[in-house]
Amino acid sequence: MDTIITQALQLLAAELREGLPIREPDYLKAMLRLKYGTKKIEYLGGILLDQQNKIIEEHIFERGIENRTVVYLKKIVQRLFKKHATGLILFHNHPSGTLEFSKQDLDLTKRLRDVLGELDIRLVDHVLVTCAGSLSACELRLL
């Protein structure tokens, strides 16, 4: 099974490597689900983008515990400035397997969207992944 997942990640990584634009959001959700959907602790990360939605990097901002992560918006903004990113796809996992955005998730999304908007940085999406699937705040019109 690990070999299949590794091969799938390699195929997705070829489509989602640094310097290329994100053309297929489903590939991104699949890659994030494979990488983080079965993790036992919560991860909060981001795909940093340039003006043309080309990937600058994937970065983990915080690692938490089984059911939460402490988020410091300052750390996110610092990383975006350091890499000259103009867009961000935020992502996190729910180790519990609960495939729905919590109130805290939605509050974070709105706070981050507002802060980044003041800095002319786009919050493109917030993707939630579990072992069972993935959700996009953008597709659910929550952004």
PDB file of C-alpha atoms in Angstrom:
ATOM      1  CA  MET A   1       0.000   0.000   0.000  1.00  0.00           C
ATOM      2  CA  ASP A   2       2.831   2.426   0.840  1.00  0.00           C
ATOM      3  CA  THR A   3       4.291   1.843  -2.624  1.00  0.00           C
ATOM      4  CA  ILE A   4       1.010   2.813  -4.277  1.00  0.00           C
ATOM      5  CA  ILE A   5       0.744   5.967  -2.181  1.00  0.00           C
ATOM      6  CA  THR A   6       4.361   6.854  -2.945  1.00  0.00           C
ATOM      7  CA  GLN A   7       3.763   6.404  -6.671  1.00  0.00           C
ATOM      8  CA  ALA A   8       0.576   8.485  -6.518  1.00  0.00           C
ATOM      9  CA  LEU A   9       2.423  11.259  -4.677  1.00  0.00           C
ATOM     10  CA  GLN A  10       5.182  11.194  -7.293  1.00  0.00           C
ATOM     11  CA  LEU A  11       2.646  11.564 -10.110  1.00  0.00           C
ATOM     12  CA  LEU A  12       0.868  14.407  -8.333  1.00  0.00           C
ATOM     13  CA  ALA A  13       4.175  16.080  -7.457  1.00  0.00           C
ATOM     14  CA  ALA A  14       5.067  16.158 -11.154  1.00  0.00           C
ATOM     15  CA  GLU A  15       1.908  18.219 -11.749  1.00  0.00           C
ATOM     16  CA  LEU A  16       2.313  20.360  -8.625  1.00  0.00           C
ATOM     17  CA  ARG A  17       5.979  21.265  -8.489  1.00  0.00           C
ATOM     18  CA  GLU A  18       7.490  24.627  -7.746  1.00  0.00           C
ATOM     19  CA  GLY A  19       7.378  27.051 -10.638  1.00  0.00           C
ATOM     20  CA  LEU A  20       4.255  25.588 -12.243  1.00  0.00           C
ATOM     21  CA  PRO A  21       0.768  27.075 -12.003  1.00  0.00           C
ATOM     22  CA  ILE A  22      -1.970  25.092 -10.306  1.00  0.00           C
ATOM     23  CA  ARG A  23      -4.166  24.018 -13.192  1.00  0.00           C
ATOM     24  CA  GLU A  24      -6.191  21.292 -11.521  1.00  0.00           C
ATOM     25  CA  PRO A  25      -7.374  21.954  -7.938  1.00  0.00           C
ATOM     26  CA  ASP A  26      -8.419  18.317  -7.539  1.00  0.00           C
ATOM     27  CA  TYR A  27      -4.766  17.254  -7.946  1.00  0.00           C
ATOM     28  CA  LEU A  28      -3.806  19.581  -5.131  1.00  0.00           C
ATOM     29  CA  LYS A  29      -6.538  18.245  -2.847  1.00  0.00           C
ATOM     30  CA  ALA A  30      -5.523  14.657  -3.656  1.00  0.00           C
ATOM     31  CA  MET A  31      -1.859  15.353  -2.921  1.00  0.00           C
ATOM     32  CA  LEU A  32      -2.665  17.046   0.390  1.00  0.00           C
ATOM     33  CA  ARG A  33      -4.995  14.215   1.361  1.00  0.00           C
ATOM     34  CA  LEU A  34      -2.318  11.597   0.626  1.00  0.00           C
ATOM     35  CA  LYS A  35       0.353  13.525   2.527  1.00  0.00           C
ATOM     36  CA  TYR A  36      -1.613  14.697   5.552  1.00  0.00           C
ATOM     37  CA  GLY A  37      -4.937  12.837   5.674  1.00  0.00           C
ATOM     38  CA  THR A  38      -3.668  10.003   7.865  1.00  0.00           C
ATOM     39  CA  LYS A  39      -1.392  12.017  10.159  1.00  0.00           C
ATOM     40  CA  LYS A  40      -2.013  11.509  13.873  1.00  0.00           C
ATOM     41  CA  ILE A  41      -1.445  15.173  14.764  1.00  0.00           C
ATOM     42  CA  GLU A  42      -2.858  18.301  13.190  1.00  0.00           C
ATOM     43  CA  TYR A  43      -0.786  20.156  10.609  1.00  0.00           C
ATOM     44  CA  LEU A  44      -1.440  23.658   9.305  1.00  0.00           C
ATOM     45  CA  GLY A  45       0.359  24.560   6.135  1.00  0.00           C
ATOM     46  CA  GLY A  46       0.181  26.516   2.967  1.00  0.00           C
ATOM     47  CA  ILE A  47       0.937  26.457  -0.707  1.00  0.00           C
ATOM     48  CA  LEU A  48       2.561  29.809  -1.423  1.00  0.00           C
ATOM     49  CA  LEU A  49       1.785  31.258  -4.842  1.00  0.00           C
ATOM     50  CA  ASP A  50       3.081  34.022  -7.064  1.00  0.00           C
ATOM     51  CA  GLN A  51       0.964  36.436  -9.110  1.00  0.00           C
ATOM     52  CA  GLN A  52       0.363  33.818 -11.844  1.00  0.00           C
ATOM     53  CA  ASN A  53      -0.645  31.154  -9.273  1.00  0.00           C
ATOM     54  CA  LYS A  54       2.662  29.364  -9.776  1.00  0.00           C
ATOM     55  CA  ILE A  55       3.779  27.388  -6.756  1.00  0.00           C
ATOM     56  CA  ILE A  56       6.601  28.994  -4.791  1.00  0.00           C
ATOM     57  CA  GLU A  57       6.649  26.334  -2.073  1.00  0.00           C
ATOM     58  CA  GLU A  58       4.681  24.124   0.259  1.00  0.00           C
ATOM     59  CA  HIS A  59       5.295  25.104   3.867  1.00  0.00           C
ATOM     60  CA  ILE A  60       4.133  23.800   7.258  1.00  0.00           C
ATOM     61  CA  PHE A  61       3.363  26.738   9.542  1.00  0.00           C
ATOM     62  CA  GLU A  62       2.372  24.779  12.650  1.00  0.00           C
ATOM     63  CA  ARG A  63       2.199  21.251  14.036  1.00  0.00           C
ATOM     64  CA  GLY A  64      -0.324  20.677  16.775  1.00  0.00           C
ATOM     65  CA  ILE A  65      -1.768  17.836  18.773  1.00  0.00           C
ATOM     66  CA  GLU A  66      -4.546  15.385  17.958  1.00  0.00           C
ATOM     67  CA  ASN A  67      -7.349  17.919  17.909  1.00  0.00           C
ATOM     68  CA  ARG A  68      -5.929  21.418  17.537  1.00  0.00           C
ATOM     69  CA  THR A  69      -3.094  23.627  16.453  1.00  0.00           C
ATOM     70  CA  VAL A  70      -2.129  27.002  17.832  1.00  0.00           C
ATOM     71  CA  VAL A  71      -2.008  29.428  14.917  1.00  0.00           C
ATOM     72  CA  TYR A  72       0.064  32.591  14.838  1.00  0.00           C
ATOM     73  CA  LEU A  73      -0.980  34.797  11.932  1.00  0.00           C
ATOM     74  CA  LYS A  74       2.283  36.706  12.284  1.00  0.00           C
ATOM     75  CA  LYS A  75       4.283  33.570  11.392  1.00  0.00           C
ATOM     76  CA  ILE A  76       2.153  33.017   8.289  1.00  0.00           C
ATOM     77  CA  VAL A  77       2.541  36.627   7.152  1.00  0.00           C
ATOM     78  CA  GLN A  78       6.298  36.579   7.808  1.00  0.00           C
ATOM     79  CA  ARG A  79       6.726  33.503   5.598  1.00  0.00           C
ATOM     80  CA  LEU A  80       4.618  34.995   2.805  1.00  0.00           C
ATOM     81  CA  PHE A  81       6.709  38.191   2.873  1.00  0.00           C
ATOM     82  CA  LYS A  82       9.991  36.270   3.002  1.00  0.00           C
ATOM     83  CA  LYS A  83       9.050  34.291  -0.127  1.00  0.00           C
ATOM     84  CA  HIS A  84       7.415  37.285  -1.896  1.00  0.00           C
ATOM     85  CA  ALA A  85       4.163  35.337  -2.188  1.00  0.00           C
ATOM     86  CA  THR A  86       1.063  37.094  -3.474  1.00  0.00           C
ATOM     87  CA  GLY A  87      -1.317  34.191  -2.879  1.00  0.00           C
ATOM     88  CA  LEU A  88      -1.884  31.420  -0.358  1.00  0.00           C
ATOM     89  CA  ILE A  89      -3.777  28.161  -0.309  1.00  0.00           C
ATOM     90  CA  LEU A  90      -4.080  27.322   3.368  1.00  0.00           C
ATOM     91  CA  PHE A  91      -4.521  23.667   4.345  1.00  0.00           C
ATOM     92  CA  HIS A  92      -4.886  21.600   7.450  1.00  0.00           C
ATOM     93  CA  ASN A  93      -5.877  18.103   8.453  1.00  0.00           C
ATOM     94  CA  HIS A  94      -8.298  16.704  11.005  1.00  0.00           C
ATOM     95  CA  PRO A  95      -6.729  13.578  12.556  1.00  0.00           C
ATOM     96  CA  SER A  96     -10.146  12.738  14.011  1.00  0.00           C
ATOM     97  CA  GLY A  97     -11.434  12.123  10.497  1.00  0.00           C
ATOM     98  CA  THR A  98     -14.180  14.745  10.829  1.00  0.00           C
ATOM     99  CA  LEU A  99     -14.662  16.073   7.320  1.00  0.00           C
ATOM    100  CA  GLU A 100     -16.199  19.436   8.068  1.00  0.00           C
ATOM    101  CA  PHE A 101     -14.835  22.864   8.899  1.00  0.00           C
ATOM    102  CA  SER A 102     -15.151  23.694  12.585  1.00  0.00           C
ATOM    103  CA  LYS A 103     -16.192  27.133  13.811  1.00  0.00           C
ATOM    104  CA  GLN A 104     -12.532  27.747  14.732  1.00  0.00           C
ATOM    105  CA  ASP A 105     -11.446  26.767  11.202  1.00  0.00           C
ATOM    106  CA  LEU A 106     -13.909  29.206   9.664  1.00  0.00           C
ATOM    107  CA  ASP A 107     -12.943  31.983  12.098  1.00  0.00           C
ATOM    108  CA  LEU A 108      -9.276  31.487  11.199  1.00  0.00           C
ATOM    109  CA  THR A 109     -10.106  31.562   7.496  1.00  0.00           C
ATOM    110  CA  LYS A 110     -11.990  34.848   7.813  1.00  0.00           C
ATOM    111  CA  ARG A 111      -9.347  36.472  10.039  1.00  0.00           C
ATOM    112  CA  LEU A 112      -6.546  35.416   7.718  1.00  0.00           C
ATOM    113  CA  ARG A 113      -8.469  36.526   4.619  1.00  0.00           C
ATOM    114  CA  ASP A 114      -8.988  39.963   6.163  1.00  0.00           C
ATOM    115  CA  VAL A 115      -5.369  40.365   7.315  1.00  0.00           C
ATOM    116  CA  LEU A 116      -3.938  39.208   3.992  1.00  0.00           C
ATOM    117  CA  GLY A 117      -6.377  41.376   2.066  1.00  0.00           C
ATOM    118  CA  GLU A 118      -4.985  44.447   3.819  1.00  0.00           C
ATOM    119  CA  LEU A 119      -1.529  43.376   2.610  1.00  0.00           C
ATOM    120  CA  ASP A 120      -2.615  42.724  -1.019  1.00  0.00           C
ATOM    121  CA  ILE A 121      -2.110  38.977  -0.617  1.00  0.00           C
ATOM    122  CA  ARG A 122      -4.876  36.667  -1.845  1.00  0.00           C
ATOM    123  CA  LEU A 123      -6.212  33.853   0.312  1.00  0.00           C
ATOM    124  CA  VAL A 124      -7.074  31.597  -2.622  1.00  0.00           C
ATOM    125  CA  ASP A 125      -8.522  28.693  -0.640  1.00  0.00           C
ATOM    126  CA  HIS A 126      -8.524  26.793   2.640  1.00  0.00           C
ATOM    127  CA  VAL A 127      -8.424  23.029   2.127  1.00  0.00           C
ATOM    128  CA  LEU A 128      -9.324  20.555   4.854  1.00  0.00           C
ATOM    129  CA  VAL A 129      -8.128  16.955   4.497  1.00  0.00           C
ATOM    130  CA  THR A 130      -8.827  13.713   6.330  1.00  0.00           C
ATOM    131  CA  CYS A 131      -8.294  10.070   5.473  1.00  0.00           C
ATOM    132  CA  ALA A 132     -11.852  10.064   4.101  1.00  0.00           C
ATOM    133  CA  GLY A 133     -11.663  13.049   1.770  1.00  0.00           C
ATOM    134  CA  SER A 134     -11.096  16.754   1.371  1.00  0.00           C
ATOM    135  CA  LEU A 135     -13.086  19.985   1.429  1.00  0.00           C
ATOM    136  CA  SER A 136     -12.416  23.333  -0.201  1.00  0.00           C
ATOM    137  CA  ALA A 137     -13.693  26.477   1.504  1.00  0.00           C
ATOM    138  CA  CYS A 138     -13.708  28.156  -1.895  1.00  0.00           C
ATOM    139  CA  GLU A 139     -15.821  25.426  -3.503  1.00  0.00           C
ATOM    140  CA  LEU A 140     -18.230  25.583  -0.547  1.00  0.00           C
ATOM    141  CA  ARG A 141     -18.401  29.379  -0.989  1.00  0.00           C
ATOM    142  CA  LEU A 142     -17.079  29.928   2.538  1.00  0.00           C
ATOM    143  CA  LEU A 143     -14.338  32.251   1.337  1.00  0.00           C
TER     144      LEU A 143
END
